[in-house]
Coordinates of C-alpha atoms (C1' of nucleotides) in Angstrom, one line a residue:
Chain A
X1 CA 21.3 -0.9 -33.7
X2 CA 20.8 -4.1 -31.7
X3 CA 21.9 -4.5 -28.1
X4 CA 24.7 -6.8 -29.1
X5 CA 26.0 -4.5 -31.8
X6 CA 25.9 -1.6 -29.5
X7 CA 27.9 -3.5 -26.9
X8 CA 30.4 -4.6 -29.5
X9 CA 30.8 -1.0 -30.6
X10 CA 31.2 0.2 -27.1
X11 CA 33.9 -2.4 -26.4
X12 CA 36.0 -0.8 -29.2
X13 CA 35.2 2.8 -28.3
X14 CA 35.2 2.9 -24.5
X15 CA 35.8 -0.5 -22.9
X16 CA 35.8 1.0 -19.4
X17 CA 32.1 1.8 -19.8
X18 CA 31.0 -1.7 -20.6
X19 CA 30.4 -2.5 -16.9
X20 CA 28.2 0.6 -16.5
X21 CA 26.1 -0.6 -19.4
X22 CA 25.4 -3.8 -17.6
X23 CA 24.4 -2.2 -14.3
X24 CA 20.8 -2.3 -13.6
X25 CA 19.0 0.8 -12.5
X26 CA 17.6 0.5 -9.0
X27 CA 14.3 2.3 -9.1
X28 CA 13.2 4.3 -6.0
X29 CA 10.6 2.4 -4.1
X30 CA 7.6 3.8 -2.3
X31 CA 6.7 7.3 -2.1
X32 CA 7.9 9.9 -4.6
X33 CA 10.4 12.4 -3.3
X34 CA 9.0 15.8 -2.3
X35 CA 10.3 19.0 -3.7
X36 CA 9.7 21.4 -0.8
X37 CA 11.3 24.7 0.0
X38 CA 10.6 25.5 3.6
X39 CA 9.2 23.4 6.4
X40 CA 6.8 20.5 5.9
X41 CA 3.6 20.6 7.8
X42 CA 1.0 18.0 7.0
X43 CA -2.3 17.0 8.5
X44 CA -4.4 13.9 8.6
X45 CA -8.0 15.0 8.9
X46 CA -10.6 12.3 9.6
X47 CA -14.2 12.7 10.6
X48 CA -14.4 10.5 13.7
X49 CA -17.8 9.1 12.8
X50 CA -16.4 5.6 13.0
X51 CA -13.1 3.8 13.6
X52 CA -10.2 4.2 11.3
X53 CA -10.3 1.8 8.3
X54 CA -7.7 0.5 5.9
X55 CA -8.4 3.5 3.8
X56 CA -7.6 5.8 6.8
X57 CA -4.4 3.8 7.3
X58 CA -3.2 5.0 3.9
X59 CA -3.6 8.6 5.0
X60 CA -2.0 8.0 8.4
X61 CA 0.9 6.2 7.0
X62 CA 1.7 8.4 4.0
X63 CA 1.4 11.6 6.0
X64 CA 3.6 10.2 8.8
X65 CA 6.1 8.8 6.4
X66 CA 6.6 12.1 4.7
X67 CA 6.8 14.1 7.9
X68 CA 9.2 11.6 9.4
X69 CA 11.4 11.6 6.3
X70 CA 11.5 15.4 5.9
X71 CA 11.5 16.3 9.6
X72 CA 8.1 17.9 9.2
X73 CA 5.2 18.3 11.5
X74 CA 2.3 15.9 11.6
X75 CA -1.1 17.2 12.8
X76 CA -4.2 15.2 13.4
X77 CA -7.3 17.2 12.9
X78 CA -10.7 15.9 13.6
X79 CA -13.1 17.4 11.0
X80 CA -16.1 16.8 13.2
X81 CA -18.3 19.7 12.1
X82 CA -21.4 17.7 11.2
X83 CA -23.4 16.8 14.3
X84 CA -26.3 15.5 12.2
X85 CA -25.6 13.6 8.9
X86 CA -22.2 12.3 9.7
X87 CA -22.4 12.5 13.4
X88 CA -19.1 11.9 15.2
X89 CA -18.8 8.9 17.6
X90 CA -17.3 9.9 20.9
X91 CA -15.2 6.7 21.2
X92 CA -13.8 7.2 17.7
X93 CA -11.6 10.2 18.6
X94 CA -9.6 7.9 20.9
X95 CA -9.6 5.1 18.4
X96 CA -7.9 7.3 15.9
X97 CA -5.2 8.4 18.2
X98 CA -4.7 4.8 19.4
X99 CA -4.5 3.3 15.9
X100 CA -2.1 6.1 14.8
X101 CA 0.1 5.4 17.7
X102 CA 0.0 1.7 16.8
X103 CA 1.0 2.5 13.3
X104 CA 3.9 4.6 14.5
X105 CA 2.4 7.9 13.5
X106 CA 2.7 10.0 16.6
X107 CA 1.1 13.4 15.9
X108 CA 2.9 16.6 16.9
X109 CA -0.4 18.2 17.4
X110 CA -4.1 17.2 17.7
X111 CA -6.8 19.6 17.0
X112 CA -10.6 19.2 17.1
X113 CA -12.5 21.4 14.7
X114 CA -15.6 21.5 17.0
X115 CA -13.4 23.2 19.6
X116 CA -12.5 26.0 17.2
X117 CA -15.8 27.2 15.8
X118 CA -15.4 30.8 17.0
X119 CA -12.3 31.1 14.8
X120 CA -14.3 30.1 11.8
X121 CA -17.0 32.6 12.7
X122 CA -14.3 35.3 12.7
X123 CA -13.1 34.5 9.2
X124 CA -16.6 34.3 8.0
X125 CA -17.3 37.8 9.3
X126 CA -14.2 39.1 7.7
X127 CA -15.3 37.6 4.4
X128 CA -18.7 39.1 4.7
X129 CA -17.1 42.5 5.3
X130 CA -15.0 42.0 2.2
X131 CA -18.1 41.2 0.3
X132 CA -16.8 37.8 -0.3
X133 CA -19.7 35.9 1.3
X134 CA -23.4 36.4 1.6
X135 CA -26.4 35.0 3.4
X136 CA -28.6 33.1 1.0
X137 CA -32.2 32.3 1.7
X138 CA -33.0 30.4 -1.4
X139 CA -34.4 26.9 -1.2
X140 CA -31.9 24.3 -2.4
X141 CA -33.7 23.5 -5.7
X142 CA -34.2 27.2 -6.5
X143 CA -30.5 28.0 -6.0
X144 CA -29.5 24.9 -8.0
X145 CA -31.6 26.0 -10.9
X146 CA -30.1 29.5 -10.8
X147 CA -26.6 28.1 -10.5
X148 CA -27.0 25.8 -13.4
X149 CA -28.2 28.8 -15.4
X150 CA -25.2 30.8 -14.2
X151 CA -27.6 33.3 -12.7
X152 CA -27.0 35.0 -9.4
X153 CA -29.6 34.7 -6.7
X154 CA -31.4 37.8 -5.3
X155 CA -29.4 37.6 -2.1
X156 CA -26.0 37.8 -3.8
X157 CA -26.0 41.5 -4.0
X158 CA -28.0 42.4 -1.0
X159 CA -25.1 44.4 0.5
X160 CA -22.5 44.0 3.3
X161 CA -24.7 45.6 6.0
X162 CA -27.6 43.3 5.4
X163 CA -25.3 40.3 5.3
X164 CA -23.7 41.2 8.6
X165 CA -27.1 41.7 10.2
X166 CA -28.4 38.3 8.9
X167 CA -25.1 36.6 9.9
X168 CA -25.6 37.7 13.5
X169 CA -29.1 36.3 13.4
X170 CA -27.8 33.1 11.9
X171 CA -25.3 32.8 14.8
X172 CA -27.9 33.5 17.5
X173 CA -30.3 30.9 16.3
X174 CA -33.0 33.2 14.8
X175 CA -33.2 31.0 11.7
X176 CA -34.4 27.5 11.5
X177 CA -32.5 24.7 9.7
X178 CA -32.7 25.0 5.9
X179 CA -33.8 28.7 6.2
X180 CA -30.4 30.3 5.6
X181 CA -26.9 29.5 4.6
X182 CA -23.7 31.5 4.2
X183 CA -22.3 31.2 0.7
X184 CA -18.9 32.1 -0.6
X185 CA -19.0 34.4 -3.6
X186 CA -16.9 32.7 -6.3
X187 CA -17.9 33.2 -9.9
X188 CA -21.5 32.4 -10.6
X189 CA -20.7 31.8 -14.2
X190 CA -17.6 29.6 -13.6
X191 CA -17.4 27.0 -16.3
X192 CA -17.2 24.3 -13.7
X193 CA -20.6 24.2 -11.9
X194 CA -18.9 22.6 -8.9
X195 CA -17.2 25.9 -8.1
X196 CA -20.1 28.3 -8.2
X197 CA -21.0 30.0 -4.9
X198 CA -20.6 27.1 -2.5
X199 CA -22.1 26.9 1.0
X200 CA -19.7 27.7 3.9
X201 CA -22.2 27.5 6.8
X202 CA -25.5 26.0 7.4
X203 CA -27.8 25.8 10.4
X204 CA -28.0 22.6 12.5
X205 CA -29.8 22.5 15.7
X206 CA -28.9 18.9 16.6
X207 CA -26.5 19.2 19.5
X208 CA -22.9 18.1 19.0
X209 CA -22.1 14.7 20.6
X210 CA -19.1 16.1 22.5
X211 CA -20.4 17.4 25.9
X212 CA -17.9 20.2 25.8
X213 CA -19.6 21.5 22.7
X214 CA -23.2 20.3 23.0
X215 CA -25.7 22.9 21.8
X216 CA -23.3 25.9 21.9
X217 CA -23.6 26.5 18.2
X218 CA -26.3 26.3 15.6
X219 CA -24.3 27.6 12.6
X220 CA -21.9 24.9 11.5
X221 CA -19.2 25.2 8.8
X222 CA -19.0 22.7 6.0
X223 CA -15.8 20.8 5.2
X224 CA -14.6 23.1 2.5
X225 CA -14.8 26.1 4.8
X226 CA -13.5 24.5 8.0
X227 CA -10.7 22.8 6.1
X228 CA -9.7 26.0 4.3
X229 CA -9.5 28.0 7.5
X230 CA -7.8 25.3 9.4
X231 CA -5.1 24.5 6.8
X232 CA -4.2 28.2 7.0
X233 CA -4.3 28.4 10.8
X234 CA -2.2 25.2 11.2
X235 CA 0.3 26.4 8.7
X236 CA -0.2 23.3 6.5
X237 CA 2.2 23.3 3.6
X238 CA 1.3 20.1 1.9
X239 CA -2.1 18.4 1.7
X240 CA -2.6 14.9 0.4
X241 CA -6.2 14.0 -0.1
X242 CA -8.5 11.8 -2.2
X243 CA -9.3 12.6 -5.7
X244 CA -12.9 13.1 -4.6
X245 CA -11.8 16.3 -2.9
X246 CA -9.8 17.6 -5.8
X247 CA -12.4 20.3 -6.5
X248 CA -12.0 21.6 -2.9
X249 CA -8.8 23.2 -3.9
X250 CA -10.5 25.3 -6.5
X251 CA -13.3 26.3 -4.2
X252 CA -11.1 27.0 -1.2
X253 CA -8.8 29.2 -3.2
X254 CA -11.5 31.8 -3.3
X255 CA -11.3 32.1 0.5
X256 CA -7.5 32.2 0.3
X257 CA -7.7 35.0 -2.3
X258 CA -10.1 37.1 -0.2
X259 CA -8.0 36.7 2.9
X260 CA -4.6 37.0 1.2
X261 CA -3.4 33.6 2.3
X262 CA -1.2 31.2 0.5
X263 CA -2.7 27.9 -0.5
X264 CA -0.7 24.8 0.4
X265 CA 0.6 22.4 -2.2
X266 CA -1.7 19.5 -2.9
X267 CA -1.4 15.9 -4.0
X268 CA -4.2 13.4 -4.6
X269 CA -4.7 9.7 -4.7
X270 CA -7.4 7.7 -6.3
X271 CA -10.1 5.5 -4.8
X272 CA -9.1 2.3 -3.1
X273 CA -11.2 -0.8 -3.2
X274 CA -10.3 -4.0 -1.4
X275 CA -11.3 -7.3 -3.0
X276 CA -11.7 -9.0 0.3
X277 CA -14.1 -6.5 1.7
X278 CA -15.9 -5.0 -1.3
X279 CA -17.7 -1.8 -0.6
X280 CA -18.6 -1.3 3.0
X281 CA -19.7 2.1 4.2
X282 CA -19.2 3.3 7.7
X283 CA -22.9 3.9 8.1
X284 CA -23.6 0.4 6.7
X285 CA -21.3 -1.3 9.1
X286 CA -22.7 0.7 12.0
X287 CA -26.1 -0.6 11.2
X288 CA -24.9 -4.2 10.7
X289 CA -23.2 -4.1 14.1
X290 CA -26.4 -2.8 15.7
X291 CA -28.3 -5.7 14.1
X292 CA -25.8 -8.2 15.4
X293 CA -24.4 -9.2 12.1
X294 CA -20.9 -8.2 13.2
X295 CA -19.6 -8.7 16.7
X296 CA -18.2 -5.1 16.8
X297 CA -15.9 -2.8 15.0
X298 CA -13.1 -5.2 15.4
X299 CA -14.9 -8.1 13.8
X300 CA -12.4 -10.0 11.7
X301 CA -14.6 -9.6 8.7
X302 CA -14.3 -5.8 8.8
X303 CA -11.7 -3.6 7.1
X304 CA -11.0 -1.6 10.2
X305 CA -7.6 -1.1 11.6
X306 CA -8.9 -2.4 14.9
X307 CA -9.9 -5.7 13.2
X308 CA -6.6 -6.0 11.4
X309 CA -4.7 -5.4 14.7
X310 CA -6.8 -8.0 16.5
X311 CA -5.9 -10.5 13.8
X312 CA -2.2 -10.0 14.4
X313 CA -1.1 -7.9 11.5
X314 CA 2.0 -6.1 12.5
X315 CA 2.1 -2.3 12.1
X316 CA 5.3 -2.5 10.0
X317 CA 3.6 -4.7 7.5
X318 CA 0.7 -2.4 7.1
X319 CA 3.0 0.6 6.8
X320 CA 5.1 -1.0 4.1
X321 CA 2.0 -2.1 2.3
X322 CA 0.6 1.4 2.2
X323 CA 3.9 3.0 1.3
X324 CA 4.4 0.6 -1.6
X325 CA 1.1 1.6 -3.1
X326 CA 2.7 4.9 -3.9
X327 CA 0.7 8.0 -4.7
X328 CA -1.1 7.4 -7.9
X329 CA -4.3 9.1 -9.0
X330 CA -5.5 5.9 -10.5
X331 CA -8.3 4.2 -8.8
X332 CA -7.0 0.9 -7.4
X333 CA -8.6 -2.3 -6.5
X334 CA -6.3 -4.3 -4.4
X335 CA -6.1 -7.6 -2.7
X336 CA -4.7 -8.1 0.8
X337 CA -2.4 -10.9 -0.4
X338 CA 0.5 -8.6 -0.5
X339 CA -0.2 -7.3 3.0
X340 CA -0.4 -10.9 4.2
X341 CA 2.8 -11.8 2.4
X342 CA 4.5 -8.9 4.1
X343 CA 3.2 -9.8 7.5
X344 CA 4.1 -13.5 7.1
X345 CA 7.7 -12.5 6.6
X346 CA 7.6 -10.7 9.9
X347 CA 5.7 -13.3 11.8
X348 CA 7.0 -16.5 10.5
X349 CA 10.4 -16.3 12.2
X350 CA 8.9 -15.7 15.7
X351 CA 5.6 -17.6 15.7
X352 CA 5.6 -20.8 17.7
X353 CA 4.0 -23.8 16.0
X354 CA 1.0 -25.8 17.4
X355 CA -1.4 -28.4 16.3
X356 CA -5.0 -27.4 15.9
X357 CA -7.5 -29.9 14.5
X358 CA -10.6 -28.3 13.1
X359 CA -13.7 -30.3 12.5
X360 CA -12.1 -33.1 14.5
X361 CA -12.7 -36.9 14.0
X362 CA -11.4 -39.4 16.5
X363 CA -9.0 -42.0 15.4
X364 CA -8.4 -45.1 17.5
X365 CA -4.9 -46.5 17.2
X366 CA -4.2 -50.1 18.1
X367 CA -0.8 -51.3 19.2
X368 CA 0.6 -48.0 20.3
X369 CA 2.0 -47.4 23.8
X370 CA 0.9 -44.2 25.4
X371 CA 3.8 -41.7 25.1
X372 CA 4.7 -38.1 25.1
X373 CA 5.2 -36.7 21.7
X374 CA 8.0 -34.1 21.3
X375 CA 7.7 -31.5 18.6
X376 CA 9.7 -28.4 17.8
X377 CA 8.1 -25.1 18.8
X378 CA 9.6 -23.6 15.7
X379 CA 11.3 -25.3 12.7
X380 CA 14.5 -23.4 13.1
X381 CA 14.6 -21.7 16.5
X382 CA 14.8 -24.6 18.8
X383 CA 12.6 -25.3 21.8
X384 CA 10.3 -28.3 22.2
X385 CA 6.7 -28.8 23.1
X386 CA 5.4 -32.0 24.7
X387 CA 2.1 -33.6 23.9
X388 CA 0.9 -36.6 25.9
X389 CA -0.8 -39.2 23.7
X390 CA -2.9 -42.2 24.7
X391 CA -4.6 -44.6 22.4
X392 CA -6.6 -42.1 20.2
X393 CA -6.0 -38.9 18.5
X394 CA -8.1 -36.3 16.6
X395 CA -7.5 -35.6 13.0
X396 CA -9.2 -33.2 10.6
X397 CA -12.3 -34.2 8.7
X398 CA -10.6 -32.8 5.6
X399 CA -7.8 -35.4 5.9
X400 CA -10.2 -38.2 6.8
X401 CA -12.2 -37.6 3.6
X402 CA -9.1 -38.4 1.5
X403 CA -8.0 -41.5 3.4
X404 CA -8.3 -45.0 2.1
X405 CA -8.3 -48.2 4.1
X406 CA -4.8 -49.7 4.2
X407 CA -3.1 -46.4 3.6
X408 CA 0.0 -45.7 5.5
X409 CA 0.7 -42.3 6.9
X410 CA 2.7 -40.4 9.4
X411 CA 1.3 -38.5 12.3
X412 CA 3.6 -35.5 12.5
X413 CA 6.2 -35.7 15.3
X414 CA 4.6 -38.9 16.6
X415 CA 4.7 -42.2 14.7
X416 CA 3.5 -44.1 11.6
X417 CA 0.1 -45.7 11.3
X418 CA -1.9 -47.7 8.8
X419 CA -5.6 -47.1 8.3
X420 CA -7.6 -50.1 9.3
X421 CA -11.1 -48.6 9.0
X422 CA -12.7 -45.4 7.9
X423 CA -16.0 -45.3 9.9
X424 CA -15.4 -45.6 12.7
X425 CA -11.9 -44.4 12.0
X426 CA -9.3 -46.9 13.2
X427 CA -5.6 -47.4 12.6
X428 CA -2.7 -49.5 13.8
X429 CA 0.7 -48.5 14.9
X430 CA 3.4 -49.5 12.4
X431 CA 6.6 -48.0 13.7
X432 CA 8.5 -44.7 14.0
X433 CA 10.9 -44.8 11.1
X434 CA 11.0 -41.7 8.9
X435 CA 11.8 -43.9 5.9
X436 CA 8.0 -44.2 5.5
X437 CA 7.9 -40.6 4.6
X438 CA 11.3 -40.3 2.9
X439 CA 11.3 -43.5 0.9
X440 CA 7.7 -44.5 0.6
X441 CA 6.5 -40.9 0.2
X442 CA 3.7 -41.3 2.8
X443 CA 1.7 -38.3 3.7
X444 CA 2.2 -36.4 7.0
X445 CA -0.9 -35.1 8.8
X446 CA -1.1 -33.4 12.1
X447 CA -3.3 -34.3 15.0
X448 CA -4.4 -33.3 18.5
X449 CA -5.0 -35.2 21.7
X450 CA -8.7 -35.8 22.5
X451 CA -8.3 -34.0 25.8
X452 CA -6.9 -30.9 24.3
X453 CA -8.1 -27.3 24.5
X454 CA -11.3 -26.2 22.9
X455 CA -10.2 -23.7 20.2
X456 CA -12.4 -21.4 18.2
X457 CA -10.8 -19.4 15.3
X458 CA -12.6 -16.3 14.0
X459 CA -11.7 -15.6 10.4
X460 CA -13.0 -13.3 7.6
X461 CA -14.7 -16.3 6.1
X462 CA -16.3 -17.8 9.2
X463 CA -15.5 -19.7 12.3
X464 CA -13.4 -22.8 12.8
X465 CA -14.0 -24.9 15.8
X466 CA -11.8 -27.7 17.0
X467 CA -9.2 -29.0 19.5
X468 CA -5.7 -27.7 19.9
X469 CA -2.8 -29.1 21.9
X470 CA -2.1 -27.7 25.4
X471 CA 0.5 -24.9 25.5
X472 CA -1.5 -22.6 23.2
X473 CA -2.9 -21.0 26.3
X474 CA 0.5 -19.7 27.1
X475 CA 0.6 -17.7 23.9
X476 CA -2.1 -15.1 24.8
X477 CA -1.9 -12.0 22.6
X478 CA 0.8 -13.6 20.5
X479 CA 0.7 -14.7 16.9
X480 CA 1.3 -18.4 16.5
X481 CA 1.1 -20.8 13.5
X482 CA -1.4 -23.6 13.6
X483 CA 0.4 -26.1 11.4
X484 CA -1.3 -26.7 8.1
X485 CA -3.9 -24.1 8.9
X486 CA -2.3 -20.7 9.1
X487 CA -1.3 -18.0 11.5
X488 CA -3.6 -16.8 14.2
X489 CA -3.4 -14.4 17.1
X490 CA -4.4 -15.9 20.4
X491 CA -7.1 -13.4 21.6
X492 CA -8.4 -14.8 24.8
X493 CA -8.0 -17.9 27.1
X494 CA -10.5 -18.9 29.7
X495 CA -10.0 -22.3 31.4
X496 CA -9.8 -24.9 28.6
X497 CA -11.2 -22.6 26.0
X498 CA -9.1 -20.5 23.6
X499 CA -10.4 -17.9 21.1
X500 CA -8.1 -17.0 18.2
X501 CA -8.3 -14.6 15.4
X502 CA -7.2 -15.7 12.0
X503 CA -4.2 -13.7 10.7
X504 CA -3.6 -15.3 7.2
X505 CA -2.4 -18.6 5.8
Chain B
rG1 C1' -25.9 18.1 -19.2
rC2 C1' -21.4 20.8 -17.4
rU3 C1' -16.4 20.2 -15.1
rC4 C1' -12.0 17.7 -13.6
rC5 C1' -8.8 13.3 -13.2
rG6 C1' -6.7 8.8 -14.7
rA7 C1' -5.2 4.3 -18.0
rU8 C1' 2.1 -0.3 -17.7
rA9 C1' 1.5 -8.3 -16.5
rG10 C1' -4.2 -11.3 -12.4
rU11 C1' -3.2 -7.4 -8.5
rG12 C1' -0.1 -3.2 -6.9
rU13 C1' 4.0 -0.5 -8.7
rA14 C1' 9.0 1.6 -11.4
rG15 C1' 10.1 4.2 -15.8
rC16 C1' 6.9 9.4 -18.3
rA17 C1' 8.7 16.5 -16.2
rC18 C1' 14.5 16.1 -19.7
rG19 C1' 12.1 10.6 -26.3
rG20 C1' 17.2 6.5 -27.5
rC21 C1' 20.9 2.7 -22.1
rC22 C1' 13.0 -0.4 -22.0
rA23 C1' 14.1 -6.7 -25.6
rA24 C1' 10.1 -2.4 -19.6
rU25 C1' 11.6 -2.6 -12.7
rC26 C1' 10.2 -4.6 -8.2
rA27 C1' 6.6 -7.0 -5.1
rU28 C1' 2.6 -10.1 -4.8
rG29 C1' 0.1 -14.1 -7.5
rU30 C1' 0.0 -18.7 -10.4
rC31 C1' 2.7 -23.1 -12.1
rA32 C1' 7.1 -26.3 -11.7
rG33 C1' 11.3 -27.9 -8.9
rA34 C1' 14.8 -28.0 -4.4
rC35 C1' 14.7 -27.9 1.0
rU36 C1' 11.6 -29.3 5.1
rC37 C1' 8.5 -34.6 10.0
rU38 C1' 3.4 -28.2 8.1
rC39 C1' -0.2 -26.9 2.7
rA40 C1' 4.6 -22.1 6.6
rC41 C1' 9.6 -20.2 5.7
rU42 C1' 13.8 -20.2 2.3
rC43 C1' 16.0 -21.1 -2.6
rU44 C1' 15.7 -21.9 -8.2
rG45 C1' 13.1 -21.5 -12.7
rA46 C1' 8.8 -20.4 -15.6
rC47 C1' 4.3 -17.3 -16.7
rG48 C1' 2.6 -12.5 -17.5
rA49 C1' 1.8 -5.6 -19.4
rC50 C1' 2.9 -0.2 -22.2
rC51 C1' -6.0 1.1 -23.7
rU52 C1' -7.0 2.1 -29.2
rG53 C1' -6.1 5.1 -33.6
rG54 C1' -3.5 8.9 -35.8
rG55 C1' 0.6 12.6 -35.7
rU56 C1' 5.8 14.6 -34.6
rU57 C1' 10.7 12.2 -34.9
rC58 C1' 16.3 8.7 -37.4
rA59 C1' 13.9 6.9 -32.7
rA60 C1' 7.7 7.1 -28.7
rA61 C1' 5.6 3.6 -22.6
rU62 C1' 7.6 8.6 -22.6
rC63 C1' 5.7 14.5 -26.6
rC64 C1' 0.8 16.1 -29.5
rC65 C1' -4.4 15.2 -31.1
rA66 C1' -8.7 12.2 -31.2
rG67 C1' -11.4 8.2 -29.4
rU68 C1' -12.6 4.3 -25.9
rC69 C1' -12.9 2.8 -21.0
rG70 C1' -12.8 3.8 -15.8
rG71 C1' -13.3 7.3 -11.5
rA72 C1' -14.8 11.8 -9.2
rG73 C1' -17.3 16.7 -8.4
rC74 C1' -21.7 19.9 -9.6
rA75 C1' -25.0 18.5 -1.3
rC76 C1' -27.4 23.0 3.8
rC77 C1' -21.9 14.8 3.8
rA78 C1' -17.0 14.2 5.0

RNA sequence: GCUCCGAUAGUGUAGCACGGCCAAUCAUGUCAGACUCUCACUCUGACGACCUGGGUUCAAAUCCCAGUCGGAGCACCA
């Protein structure tokens, strides 16, 4: 039956329902609702080996959005149990907390794994006593071969007593790195090789960067163990993590089973790639900063939250952007256009307008009296700015390249001119009437006074250097719009020099 | 090799647990137009998708099977 036929039929059968038929369903936006019984406790668990990135932002925002909505508890836990390979950065702990606050994700509790090592040792010992873990002395390749063949290694059944004895030696530093590990007994013949007898502790003699920890420990837990114990200690009821950690659940459940704990609910999301930034690893960025390729972790070319902030993206825009991504397990590859569009809606109504001429070319204007141009600070909010003009202005090279001799055009908020020469660039004053634009469809270009401020804009695709009108220096730390250029955040002002970070078009 | 995920317009999503109201939502993007002393904002219109093949059924984006493609894990990284 067609739609029309259906509708006709309904008119006869139940005319009162015809309106309902036409109603459109309003789908729920954003995150899927949670089915929870009992309190919601969630944790965001970064390794502070670099500053939070756009990827971290997803974790921060989604966790905080859920705990906010369901009156749950939000915990930030620093999974900093690798002093060597993914060595934490001391500054990064603060950066995470700062960026979380900026994003409106205020944690109810902050824990640092490296402060809680003794607790992990306790659980490890209990597991050994339950014969759920053993010290393994196999070399990595040897164990791998056995594991692939579903064969137990000789240490697997060496007995609880021997394991306890070796565990004590492991803790006291009697073994060297690579010599011994503590493995969780799972199922050596498990059909999924990723699950078979995984490593819970290894020996690292590199001191931890945190002075409070230093060289206190030489047996360090791996993520699966540390996370498993912490999620129980913290009372976590819902874990959202990347798909790459999906197997963790299967591994960690062995610990939970031995200990008689209840495993939290889990959700996963797929990998995120951002067009504008491609694949940048934390370690790669770190190296590039050291080499001077980037100015720092907040370089506008970097996908860190610090950089995004410096560029003038509002936290609400980033939150909405992340929430609208939802919670799919599909790997996504996204463009920041949507984030920019979201931010533009926030920033456009409040950003004052200014002229900034990049790649400036001087234009001599004949026949014009010096005057003070008056231009609105904002197209709809009122307020004026005043720009003194003499006998010359600066205009953009871009615009000059398209000009033809004899062409008439309007200098925005100033007056009309006619081009009399291209190189050198000269023009003559031809009046002030807007009819030139309205009736003759002349172009409008913007300009700047030759004695304006030196302005440098740092953007993801390079630097723009030029001259801006005076007044910009009063907008320090604010987002303004450079007309016909885009939005920027005024980052610093010193004397006649302004540095701005490009927000978006 | 073994194991686990996933697949809706250019991009991101809604719909899928309970098949019909899906001739498939919303946002962004692109194009066109209106407004505008900015290439911004706002408004209008247009464009554009159910991975493939089978099966079940009166009816499949939705359920089942196979395939294809993509991702991940099998680390003494997180």
